[in-house]
Coordinates of C-alpha atoms in Angstrom, one line a residue:
M16 CA 127.9 103.3 103.9
P17 CA 126.8 99.8 103.3
K18 CA 125.3 99.2 99.8
V19 CA 121.9 99.2 99.0
E20 CA 120.6 95.9 97.6
I21 CA 117.8 95.0 95.4
K22 CA 116.0 91.5 95.9
K23 CA 113.1 90.2 93.6
V24 CA 110.5 88.2 95.8
V25 CA 110.7 85.0 94.6
T26 CA 109.7 82.4 97.8
K27 CA 107.2 82.5 100.0
S28 CA 109.6 84.1 103.1
D29 CA 110.3 86.6 100.4
L30 CA 106.7 87.7 100.5
K31 CA 106.3 87.3 104.1
E32 CA 109.1 89.9 104.5
F33 CA 107.7 91.9 101.8
V34 CA 103.5 92.0 103.4
K35 CA 106.1 92.4 107.0
F36 CA 108.5 95.0 106.2
P37 CA 105.8 98.2 106.6
I38 CA 104.6 96.9 110.5
R39 CA 107.6 97.4 111.4
L40 CA 108.6 100.1 110.2
Y41 CA 105.7 102.0 111.5
A42 CA 105.3 99.9 114.7
K43 CA 105.7 103.2 116.9
N44 CA 103.7 105.4 114.8
P45 CA 99.9 105.7 116.2
F46 CA 98.2 106.9 113.2
F47 CA 99.3 103.7 110.8
V48 CA 97.0 101.1 110.4
P49 CA 98.3 98.0 109.4
P50 CA 96.6 95.6 106.8
L51 CA 95.6 92.1 107.4
I52 CA 98.4 89.8 106.3
L53 CA 96.6 87.1 105.3
D54 CA 95.0 89.4 103.4
E55 CA 97.6 91.1 101.9
I56 CA 99.1 87.8 100.5
N57 CA 95.9 86.3 99.2
T58 CA 96.1 89.8 96.9
L59 CA 99.6 89.7 95.9
T60 CA 99.3 85.6 94.9
K61 CA 97.8 84.6 91.8
K62 CA 95.1 83.5 94.5
N63 CA 93.9 87.2 93.3
P64 CA 91.4 86.9 90.1
A65 CA 92.9 90.4 88.8
F66 CA 96.2 88.1 87.6
E67 CA 93.7 87.2 85.4
Y68 CA 94.9 90.7 83.0
C69 CA 97.8 91.8 85.2
E70 CA 100.9 90.7 85.9
A71 CA 103.9 92.2 88.9
E72 CA 107.0 91.6 90.1
Y73 CA 107.9 92.3 94.1
W74 CA 110.9 93.9 95.2
L75 CA 113.1 94.1 98.2
A76 CA 115.9 97.0 98.9
Q77 CA 118.1 95.9 102.0
I78 CA 121.4 97.2 103.6
N79 CA 123.4 93.9 105.2
G80 CA 120.4 91.4 104.8
R81 CA 117.9 94.0 106.6
T82 CA 114.6 95.2 104.8
V83 CA 114.8 99.1 104.5
G84 CA 112.4 99.7 101.4
R85 CA 110.0 97.4 99.3
I86 CA 108.3 98.1 95.8
A87 CA 105.6 96.5 93.8
G88 CA 105.9 97.0 90.3
I89 CA 102.2 96.5 88.2
I90 CA 100.9 96.1 84.6
N91 CA 96.7 95.9 84.3
H92 CA 96.6 95.0 80.7
R93 CA 92.9 95.9 80.7
Y94 CA 93.6 99.6 81.8
I95 CA 96.1 100.0 78.7
E96 CA 93.5 98.8 76.4
I97 CA 90.2 100.5 77.9
W98 CA 92.5 103.9 78.4
N99 CA 94.9 103.9 75.8
R100 CA 97.9 104.4 77.9
R101 CA 101.0 102.3 77.9
I102 CA 101.9 103.3 81.9
A103 CA 102.9 100.8 84.9
R104 CA 101.8 100.7 87.8
F105 CA 104.0 101.0 91.4
G106 CA 101.8 100.5 94.6
W107 CA 102.6 98.6 98.2
V108 CA 105.8 101.0 98.3
D109 CA 107.3 101.9 102.0
F110 CA 110.9 102.8 102.9
I111 CA 113.3 104.6 105.1
D112 CA 114.5 108.0 104.9
D113 CA 117.6 107.3 102.6
N114 CA 118.1 108.7 99.1
E115 CA 119.6 106.2 97.6
V116 CA 117.0 103.1 99.5
V117 CA 114.4 105.5 97.2
E118 CA 116.8 106.0 94.0
R119 CA 117.7 102.0 93.9
L120 CA 113.5 101.2 94.5
F121 CA 112.4 103.0 91.6
E122 CA 115.4 102.9 89.6
T123 CA 114.3 99.3 89.6
V124 CA 110.8 99.6 89.0
E125 CA 111.3 102.0 86.2
V126 CA 113.8 99.4 84.5
W127 CA 111.2 96.8 84.7
A128 CA 108.2 99.1 83.7
K129 CA 110.2 100.2 80.4
S130 CA 111.5 96.3 79.3
K131 CA 107.9 95.5 79.2
N132 CA 107.5 98.6 76.4
M133 CA 105.3 101.0 78.8
E134 CA 105.7 104.9 78.8
G135 CA 105.5 105.7 82.4
L136 CA 105.1 104.9 85.8
H137 CA 102.3 105.8 87.7
G138 CA 101.0 105.3 91.4
P139 CA 100.7 104.2 94.6
L140 CA 97.8 102.0 92.7
G141 CA 96.7 98.6 93.5
F142 CA 95.5 95.8 90.8
T143 CA 92.1 97.1 90.9
D144 CA 90.4 100.3 92.4
L145 CA 88.7 98.0 95.3
D146 CA 92.5 97.8 96.4
R147 CA 94.3 100.8 98.8
E148 CA 95.8 103.6 96.3
G149 CA 97.3 107.2 97.0
M150 CA 100.1 107.9 99.0
L151 CA 98.8 110.4 101.9
V152 CA 100.2 114.6 101.2
E153 CA 97.7 116.3 104.0
G154 CA 96.6 114.6 107.0
F155 CA 99.8 113.2 108.8
H156 CA 98.5 113.0 112.6
E157 CA 95.1 111.6 111.5
V158 CA 94.6 107.8 112.4
G159 CA 94.7 105.7 108.8
T160 CA 91.3 103.6 108.3
F161 CA 91.8 99.8 106.8
A162 CA 90.9 101.0 103.3
T163 CA 93.5 103.5 103.3
I164 CA 97.7 103.8 103.0
Y165 CA 99.7 105.6 105.6
N166 CA 103.2 107.0 104.9
Y167 CA 105.9 109.3 106.4
P168 CA 105.8 113.1 105.5
Y169 CA 108.9 112.0 103.6
Y170 CA 107.6 110.0 101.3
P171 CA 106.0 112.8 98.6
K172 CA 109.4 114.6 99.1
H173 CA 111.3 111.5 98.0
L174 CA 109.2 111.1 95.0
E175 CA 109.2 114.7 94.0
R176 CA 112.9 115.0 93.5
L177 CA 113.0 111.8 91.5
G178 CA 110.7 113.8 89.2
Y179 CA 106.6 112.4 89.7
R180 CA 104.6 114.6 89.9
K181 CA 100.9 114.9 90.4
D182 CA 98.7 112.8 88.5
V183 CA 95.0 113.1 90.6
D184 CA 94.1 113.7 93.8
W185 CA 91.7 112.3 96.3
V186 CA 90.4 113.9 99.4
E187 CA 88.9 112.5 102.8
Y188 CA 86.5 114.0 105.3
H189 CA 85.9 113.5 109.1
I190 CA 82.2 113.6 109.5
K191 CA 80.3 114.1 113.1
V192 CA 77.3 112.5 112.8
P193 CA 74.7 114.4 113.8
D194 CA 71.6 114.1 116.8
S195 CA 69.1 114.2 114.4
I196 CA 68.9 113.9 110.2
P197 CA 69.2 117.8 108.6
E198 CA 66.1 118.8 107.2
K199 CA 67.4 119.5 104.2
A200 CA 68.9 116.5 103.7
V201 CA 65.8 114.8 104.7
Q202 CA 63.6 116.9 101.9
I203 CA 65.7 115.9 99.0
A204 CA 65.6 112.4 99.9
K205 CA 61.3 112.3 100.4
I206 CA 61.6 114.3 96.6
A207 CA 63.4 111.5 95.4
C208 CA 61.6 108.5 97.5
E209 CA 58.4 109.6 95.9
R210 CA 58.9 111.2 92.3
R211 CA 61.5 108.2 91.2
N212 CA 59.4 105.3 93.2
L213 CA 62.5 104.4 94.9
R214 CA 63.5 102.6 98.1
V215 CA 65.7 101.3 100.3
V216 CA 66.3 97.8 100.7
E217 CA 65.6 96.1 104.6
A218 CA 67.1 93.3 105.9
K219 CA 68.2 92.1 109.7
K220 CA 70.6 89.4 108.2
S221 CA 73.6 90.2 105.6
K222 CA 72.6 86.7 103.7
E223 CA 69.0 88.6 102.7
L224 CA 71.1 91.0 100.9
L225 CA 72.7 88.8 99.2
P226 CA 70.5 88.5 95.6
Y227 CA 71.7 92.1 95.5
A228 CA 75.2 91.7 95.2
K229 CA 75.7 91.1 91.6
G230 CA 73.5 94.3 91.1
L231 CA 75.5 95.5 93.4
F232 CA 78.7 95.7 91.5
E233 CA 77.0 95.8 88.1
V234 CA 76.4 99.7 89.5
I235 CA 80.1 100.2 90.7
N236 CA 81.0 99.0 86.6
E237 CA 78.5 101.9 85.4
A238 CA 79.2 104.3 88.0
Y239 CA 82.9 104.3 88.3
S240 CA 83.4 104.0 83.9
D241 CA 85.2 107.5 83.8
L242 CA 86.6 107.6 87.2
Y243 CA 90.7 107.6 87.2
G244 CA 92.4 104.4 85.9
F245 CA 88.9 102.3 86.4
V246 CA 88.5 98.9 85.0
P247 CA 85.5 97.3 85.2
L248 CA 85.1 94.3 87.5
T249 CA 85.1 90.5 86.2
D250 CA 82.7 88.4 87.3
K251 CA 85.2 86.2 89.1
Q252 CA 86.2 88.8 90.9
V253 CA 82.2 90.1 91.7
K254 CA 82.0 86.0 93.2
V255 CA 85.7 87.0 95.1
Y256 CA 84.4 90.1 96.9
T257 CA 80.9 89.1 97.7
K258 CA 81.9 86.0 99.0
Q259 CA 84.9 87.5 100.7
Y260 CA 83.2 91.1 102.2
F261 CA 79.4 90.9 102.1
P262 CA 79.3 88.0 105.2
L263 CA 81.1 90.8 107.3
I264 CA 78.3 93.6 106.3
S265 CA 76.0 94.3 108.6
P266 CA 72.3 95.5 107.3
D267 CA 72.6 98.6 109.2
F268 CA 75.7 99.5 107.4
L269 CA 75.0 98.4 104.3
K270 CA 72.5 100.5 102.2
I271 CA 70.3 99.7 99.1
L272 CA 68.4 101.4 96.8
V273 CA 66.7 100.2 94.6
D274 CA 63.9 100.8 92.0
G275 CA 60.0 100.3 90.9
N276 CA 61.4 96.9 89.2
N277 CA 63.5 95.8 92.6
E278 CA 66.8 96.7 89.8
V279 CA 70.2 98.2 92.2
I280 CA 70.4 101.7 91.2
G281 CA 72.8 102.9 94.1
F282 CA 74.3 101.8 97.3
V283 CA 76.6 102.9 100.2
I284 CA 78.9 100.3 101.9
S285 CA 80.7 100.9 105.6
M286 CA 81.7 99.1 108.3
P287 CA 82.6 100.1 111.6
S288 CA 85.7 101.2 111.9
L289 CA 88.8 98.8 112.5
S290 CA 91.9 100.8 112.7
E291 CA 91.6 100.3 116.2
P292 CA 91.5 96.3 116.8
L293 CA 94.3 96.1 113.5
Q294 CA 96.6 98.4 115.8
K295 CA 96.4 96.6 118.5
S296 CA 96.9 93.0 116.7
G297 CA 99.6 94.4 114.3
G298 CA 97.3 92.9 110.9
K299 CA 97.3 89.1 112.5
L300 CA 94.0 87.7 112.6
F301 CA 95.4 85.3 115.5
P302 CA 95.4 84.5 118.5
F303 CA 93.5 87.7 119.0
G304 CA 93.1 89.8 116.2
L305 CA 89.9 88.1 115.3
F306 CA 88.1 88.6 118.7
R307 CA 89.1 92.3 118.7
I308 CA 87.6 92.9 115.2
L309 CA 84.5 91.1 115.5
R310 CA 83.9 93.0 119.2
T311 CA 84.5 96.0 117.0
L312 CA 81.8 95.4 114.6
K313 CA 79.4 95.2 117.3
K314 CA 80.5 98.0 119.9
S315 CA 82.6 100.6 117.6
K316 CA 81.5 104.0 118.0
K317 CA 83.0 105.0 114.4
L318 CA 82.1 104.3 110.9
D319 CA 84.4 104.2 108.0
L320 CA 82.6 104.7 104.6
Y321 CA 84.1 102.2 101.5
L322 CA 82.4 102.9 98.6
G323 CA 79.4 104.1 96.9
A324 CA 78.1 104.4 93.7
V325 CA 74.6 105.5 91.9
R326 CA 73.9 105.3 88.6
K327 CA 74.8 107.6 86.0
E328 CA 71.0 108.5 85.1
Y329 CA 70.0 108.7 88.7
Q330 CA 73.2 111.3 90.2
G331 CA 72.1 114.7 90.7
K332 CA 68.5 113.2 91.6
G333 CA 68.5 113.1 95.6
A334 CA 69.7 108.9 95.1
N335 CA 73.1 109.9 97.0
A336 CA 71.0 112.1 99.5
L337 CA 68.4 109.4 100.2
L338 CA 71.1 106.7 100.9
I339 CA 73.2 108.7 103.2
T340 CA 70.1 109.9 104.8
E341 CA 69.1 106.1 105.5
L342 CA 72.6 105.6 107.1
T343 CA 72.3 108.1 109.2
K344 CA 69.4 107.0 110.9
S345 CA 71.1 103.8 111.6
C346 CA 74.5 105.7 113.1
I347 CA 72.2 107.3 115.4
Q348 CA 70.2 104.2 116.5
R349 CA 73.9 102.5 116.4
A350 CA 75.3 105.1 118.6
I351 CA 78.1 106.2 116.2
T352 CA 79.9 109.4 116.7
D353 CA 82.1 109.7 114.2
A354 CA 82.5 108.5 110.3
E355 CA 85.7 108.9 107.9
S356 CA 84.6 108.7 104.6
N357 CA 87.3 107.3 102.7
P358 CA 89.3 109.0 99.3
E359 CA 86.9 110.3 97.0
L360 CA 88.6 112.6 93.8
E361 CA 89.1 115.4 94.6
T362 CA 86.5 116.4 91.2
N363 CA 83.3 114.7 93.0
L364 CA 82.0 118.4 93.9
P365 CA 78.6 116.6 94.0
V366 CA 79.1 114.3 96.9
Q367 CA 81.5 116.9 98.7
G368 CA 78.5 119.1 98.2
F369 CA 76.7 117.1 100.4
W370 CA 79.2 117.0 103.4
R371 CA 78.1 120.7 103.8
Y372 CA 74.9 119.6 105.5
F373 CA 77.3 117.8 108.3
D374 CA 79.7 118.5 110.8
S375 CA 82.3 117.8 108.6
R376 CA 85.8 118.9 108.0
Q377 CA 88.2 118.0 104.8
H378 CA 90.8 116.1 107.0
K379 CA 93.3 114.3 104.8
R380 CA 94.2 114.3 101.2
R381 CA 96.3 111.6 99.0
R382 CA 98.0 112.0 95.5
C383 CA 98.5 109.5 92.2
Y384 CA 102.0 110.3 91.0
L385 CA 102.8 110.0 87.4
K386 CA 106.3 110.2 85.6
N387 CA 106.6 109.7 81.6
F388 CA 110.0 108.1 80.3

């Protein structure tokens, strides 16, 4: 059998090969949703502000010059400082179903991590919690989303064979949008408004929500502080994410909750599902990808829930219910029929408990694996 060779990503050409490999690997798979190629390249280069506190290397596995696998090694130094764990990350991992290919890829990233005095390796993870994370272990026959990783069923089997074990799981839900708001949800939301003087910001254009962007990310940094491996976002990251994503989000699907002082205390961000246009365009914006995305943002009947958070002092007091109730109203008005929750930690029982008021099913599960050296 031809020898597997590991090639370090050095040139722009190498990086393009690294980014495009999974698009070829999943070319005939109806459940895989490719990321935007340009977004991937920006994330993996110094344009990403996470490189202020991260370092990374990328490798390709090749046989006779043909790429058959890829993997990234990442060290998030702020994670190590905050969590006191000298654990490196692996991410952007894809490979054919071949023992030697997988062994060589993980051997390479493990040797690299040990050379940096790391004591273990976990993943798939990105540079930050806003990157895609978690290997799919259930739901292989469900269509993926723009914000999540898709992988073949043989992936977790290979990792477990190499000694990687579960560190944490995320679950995902498919939710049917009701014809009307569940009465229980309406009651909880009403109580939250009256007792705590809360309101959802009303806006017709996304630019009207920009003044709340900084507060929104402050809520993320507070509410997510105890979540698995979370590292607070820097001011530079906040500016980049605001500029990159806020103009694309419709006020119908970005619900921002404020208190009596007009301070942000919670939010939920969602967008019409981009799965279909990205599949048709293969992750490319041109010549037709951008047109398909813009058309989908106006006409899609499916919604992806990307992020949501509530300040700790308001959690469990109806704020979540108020946000989801307002989002559901917008879905009904826009004739949205289905929604995807995207990953939630399996221990996040309050949020998962709320889905029982809707016609929902837990249809996917993804895992972060860990191997101690």
